[in-house]
Amino acid sequence: MIIQALLWACFNAFWVNLAALLATGPWHLGSAWAGGFGVIGAAGAFAASYGGRATDRLGSRGVIAASIAITTLAYLLLAGAQSSMIFLVVGVIVLDIGVQAGLVSNQTRAFAVDPKAQGRINSLYMTATFFGGAVGATVSGWLMSRFGWTGIVAFGLALGLIAAAMHWIGARSSRAAQAAV
């Protein structure tokens, strides 16, 4: 749940500040353009179904690791979004793919804890996800006002690295617990 909260914080940090990015720099575009990027971001909806199938085939841990890597890669691409519309468009697609695939895989993993308690688990899972998104939106708004787009990119990269570290620590703990049994 924490990893998904971090991924959703990455997601919201981008989307909350997109209109400000488009209004400044070389673009000077209105908020309607930011809304148009939602259509581009619809690629993430397709990623959710592929993420679910990949989770069924490969297991949730590997797909979660890939999701974290893809989300972090998106922020590397988005670093060039201040001067390149291509980086912005590709970054949006990659970000949505990473976050949506992670959403499905993390949810699968959470449900596996107790299949009989999926309703309660889903309530906790979505609360954690939206809490992460709220923190991402709040912190990124402050960062955008202080450091501009560079602050948003640094924040997204930091969140991705924290999620990767947590995933790695969780994998080590899981392997240690299995070895002890």
Tab-separated table of C-alpha atoms in Angstrom:
chain	number	residue	atom	x	y	z
A	1	MET	CA	0.000	0.000	0.000
A	2	ILE	CA	2.879	2.346	0.759
A	3	ILE	CA	4.460	1.710	-2.622
A	4	GLN	CA	1.192	2.508	-4.372
A	5	ALA	CA	0.819	5.649	-2.260
A	6	LEU	CA	4.277	6.726	-3.462
A	7	LEU	CA	3.407	5.954	-7.097
A	8	TRP	CA	0.143	7.876	-6.799
A	9	ALA	CA	2.041	10.796	-5.277
A	10	CYS	CA	4.217	10.751	-8.433
A	11	PHE	CA	1.102	10.679	-10.574
A	12	ASN	CA	-0.579	13.598	-8.830
A	13	ALA	CA	2.614	15.643	-8.624
A	14	PHE	CA	2.694	15.648	-12.409
A	15	TRP	CA	-0.994	16.188	-13.152
A	16	VAL	CA	-1.512	18.923	-10.560
A	17	ASN	CA	1.327	20.986	-12.035
A	18	LEU	CA	0.865	20.305	-15.745
A	19	ALA	CA	-1.236	23.423	-16.359
A	20	ALA	CA	1.433	25.582	-14.700
A	21	LEU	CA	4.135	23.999	-16.867
A	22	LEU	CA	2.133	24.573	-20.032
A	23	ALA	CA	1.340	28.174	-19.058
A	24	THR	CA	5.026	29.049	-18.664
A	25	GLY	CA	8.240	28.389	-20.543
A	26	PRO	CA	8.123	28.208	-24.290
A	27	TRP	CA	4.538	26.931	-24.393
A	28	HIS	CA	2.281	29.689	-23.026
A	29	LEU	CA	-0.705	27.379	-23.456
A	30	GLY	CA	-3.981	27.534	-21.546
A	31	SER	CA	-5.482	25.034	-19.154
A	32	ALA	CA	-7.523	23.442	-21.963
A	33	TRP	CA	-4.259	22.045	-23.264
A	34	ALA	CA	-3.624	20.387	-19.909
A	35	GLY	CA	-7.044	18.749	-20.201
A	36	GLY	CA	-6.093	17.519	-23.663
A	37	PHE	CA	-3.184	15.653	-22.131
A	38	GLY	CA	-5.738	13.548	-20.280
A	39	VAL	CA	-6.560	11.942	-23.616
A	40	ILE	CA	-2.897	11.117	-24.109
A	41	GLY	CA	-2.779	9.753	-20.580
A	42	ALA	CA	-5.572	7.320	-21.416
A	43	ALA	CA	-2.781	4.945	-22.413
A	44	GLY	CA	-2.664	4.153	-18.724
A	45	ALA	CA	-6.121	2.604	-18.900
A	46	PHE	CA	-4.779	0.076	-21.373
A	47	ALA	CA	-1.764	-0.512	-19.153
A	48	ALA	CA	-4.000	-1.563	-16.286
A	49	SER	CA	-5.309	-4.572	-18.229
A	50	TYR	CA	-1.820	-5.506	-19.421
A	51	GLY	CA	-0.527	-5.060	-15.887
A	52	GLY	CA	-3.193	-7.431	-14.617
A	53	ARG	CA	-2.310	-10.065	-17.195
A	54	ALA	CA	1.410	-9.648	-16.525
A	55	THR	CA	0.763	-10.019	-12.806
A	56	ASP	CA	-1.118	-13.268	-13.441
A	57	ARG	CA	1.742	-14.611	-15.570
A	58	LEU	CA	4.822	-13.225	-13.839
A	59	GLY	CA	3.693	-12.513	-10.291
A	60	SER	CA	3.042	-9.207	-8.639
A	61	ARG	CA	6.553	-8.532	-7.320
A	62	GLY	CA	8.162	-8.373	-10.752
A	63	VAL	CA	5.410	-6.228	-12.216
A	64	ILE	CA	5.563	-3.866	-9.243
A	65	ALA	CA	9.334	-3.523	-9.724
A	66	ALA	CA	8.794	-2.779	-13.414
A	67	SER	CA	6.063	-0.266	-12.547
A	68	ILE	CA	8.374	1.572	-10.177
A	69	ALA	CA	11.119	1.610	-12.819
A	70	ILE	CA	8.716	2.826	-15.528
A	71	THR	CA	7.326	5.581	-13.291
A	72	THR	CA	10.844	6.728	-12.405
A	73	LEU	CA	11.860	6.621	-16.078
A	74	ALA	CA	8.851	8.814	-16.845
A	75	TYR	CA	10.271	11.509	-14.604
A	76	LEU	CA	13.612	11.298	-16.394
A	77	LEU	CA	11.708	11.942	-19.620
A	78	LEU	CA	9.622	14.672	-18.013
A	79	ALA	CA	12.830	16.475	-17.052
A	80	GLY	CA	12.990	17.532	-20.700
A	81	ALA	CA	9.357	18.656	-20.767
A	82	GLN	CA	10.254	22.294	-20.186
A	83	SER	CA	11.689	22.515	-23.668
A	84	SER	CA	10.370	19.539	-25.637
A	85	MET	CA	6.753	18.672	-26.336
A	86	ILE	CA	7.941	15.205	-27.415
A	87	PHE	CA	9.430	14.557	-23.966
A	88	LEU	CA	6.216	15.806	-22.388
A	89	VAL	CA	3.925	13.583	-24.480
A	90	VAL	CA	6.096	10.475	-24.121
A	91	GLY	CA	6.585	11.190	-20.410
A	92	VAL	CA	2.805	11.376	-19.861
A	93	ILE	CA	2.284	8.039	-21.583
A	94	VAL	CA	5.117	6.334	-19.722
A	95	LEU	CA	3.988	7.777	-16.358
A	96	ASP	CA	0.431	6.559	-16.825
A	97	ILE	CA	1.581	3.107	-17.902
A	98	GLY	CA	3.842	2.755	-14.871
A	99	VAL	CA	1.334	3.998	-12.313
A	100	GLN	CA	-1.657	2.065	-13.691
A	101	ALA	CA	0.241	-1.218	-13.983
A	102	GLY	CA	1.464	-0.674	-10.424
A	103	LEU	CA	-2.068	0.019	-9.235
A	104	VAL	CA	-3.296	-3.375	-10.425
A	105	SER	CA	-0.237	-5.309	-9.245
A	106	ASN	CA	-0.131	-3.689	-5.820
A	107	GLN	CA	-3.850	-4.299	-5.404
A	108	THR	CA	-3.413	-7.970	-6.358
A	109	ARG	CA	-0.667	-8.259	-3.774
A	110	ALA	CA	-2.773	-6.572	-1.091
A	111	PHE	CA	-5.767	-8.841	-1.807
A	112	ALA	CA	-3.570	-11.935	-1.470
A	113	VAL	CA	-3.074	-11.154	2.224
A	114	ASP	CA	-6.618	-12.339	3.012
A	115	PRO	CA	-8.904	-13.160	0.062
A	116	LYS	CA	-11.940	-13.190	2.383
A	117	ALA	CA	-11.335	-9.574	3.443
A	118	GLN	CA	-11.020	-7.959	0.013
A	119	GLY	CA	-13.608	-5.285	0.771
A	120	ARG	CA	-11.782	-4.108	3.878
A	121	ILE	CA	-8.399	-4.430	2.206
A	122	ASN	CA	-9.606	-2.421	-0.777
A	123	SER	CA	-10.857	0.323	1.560
A	124	LEU	CA	-7.447	0.549	3.210
A	125	TYR	CA	-5.654	0.258	-0.124
A	126	MET	CA	-7.598	3.068	-1.771
A	127	THR	CA	-7.286	5.245	1.336
A	128	ALA	CA	-3.505	4.803	1.258
A	129	THR	CA	-3.445	5.465	-2.485
A	130	PHE	CA	-5.435	8.684	-2.244
A	131	PHE	CA	-3.517	9.820	0.833
A	132	GLY	CA	-0.317	9.453	-1.200
A	133	GLY	CA	-1.918	11.406	-4.017
A	134	ALA	CA	-2.964	14.191	-1.655
A	135	VAL	CA	0.532	14.428	-0.206
A	136	GLY	CA	1.993	14.416	-3.719
A	137	ALA	CA	-0.321	17.218	-4.820
A	138	THR	CA	0.343	19.311	-1.729
A	139	VAL	CA	4.117	18.959	-1.661
A	140	SER	CA	4.464	19.355	-5.417
A	141	GLY	CA	2.418	22.559	-5.406
A	142	TRP	CA	4.840	24.040	-2.905
A	143	LEU	CA	7.817	22.738	-4.910
A	144	MET	CA	6.452	24.179	-8.148
A	145	SER	CA	6.097	27.617	-6.567
A	146	ARG	CA	9.625	27.504	-5.127
A	147	PHE	CA	11.671	25.546	-7.660
A	148	GLY	CA	9.563	25.322	-10.786
A	149	TRP	CA	9.421	22.226	-12.946
A	150	THR	CA	12.870	21.115	-11.742
A	151	GLY	CA	11.421	20.711	-8.241
A	152	ILE	CA	8.602	18.540	-9.576
A	153	VAL	CA	11.013	16.311	-11.470
A	154	ALA	CA	13.309	15.972	-8.443
A	155	PHE	CA	10.302	15.105	-6.276
A	156	GLY	CA	9.053	12.468	-8.724
A	157	LEU	CA	12.505	10.909	-8.976
A	158	ALA	CA	12.888	10.888	-5.187
A	159	LEU	CA	9.492	9.220	-4.738
A	160	GLY	CA	10.406	6.600	-7.347
A	161	LEU	CA	13.695	5.860	-5.600
A	162	ILE	CA	11.982	5.592	-2.209
A	163	ALA	CA	9.412	3.185	-3.702
A	164	ALA	CA	12.242	1.120	-5.233
A	165	ALA	CA	14.073	0.970	-1.894
A	166	MET	CA	10.906	-0.091	-0.069
A	167	HIS	CA	10.192	-2.740	-2.676
A	168	TRP	CA	13.746	-4.069	-2.438
A	169	ILE	CA	13.629	-4.126	1.383
A	170	GLY	CA	10.259	-5.890	1.256
A	171	ALA	CA	11.634	-8.508	-1.137
A	172	ARG	CA	14.620	-9.144	1.126
A	173	SER	CA	12.371	-9.463	4.179
A	174	SER	CA	10.080	-11.829	2.302
A	175	ARG	CA	12.992	-14.023	1.191
A	176	ALA	CA	14.417	-14.057	4.722
A	177	ALA	CA	11.042	-15.091	6.160
A	178	GLN	CA	10.689	-17.870	3.594
A	179	ALA	CA	14.219	-19.118	4.291
A	180	ALA	CA	13.468	-19.248	8.028
A	181	VAL	CA	10.471	-21.513	7.428
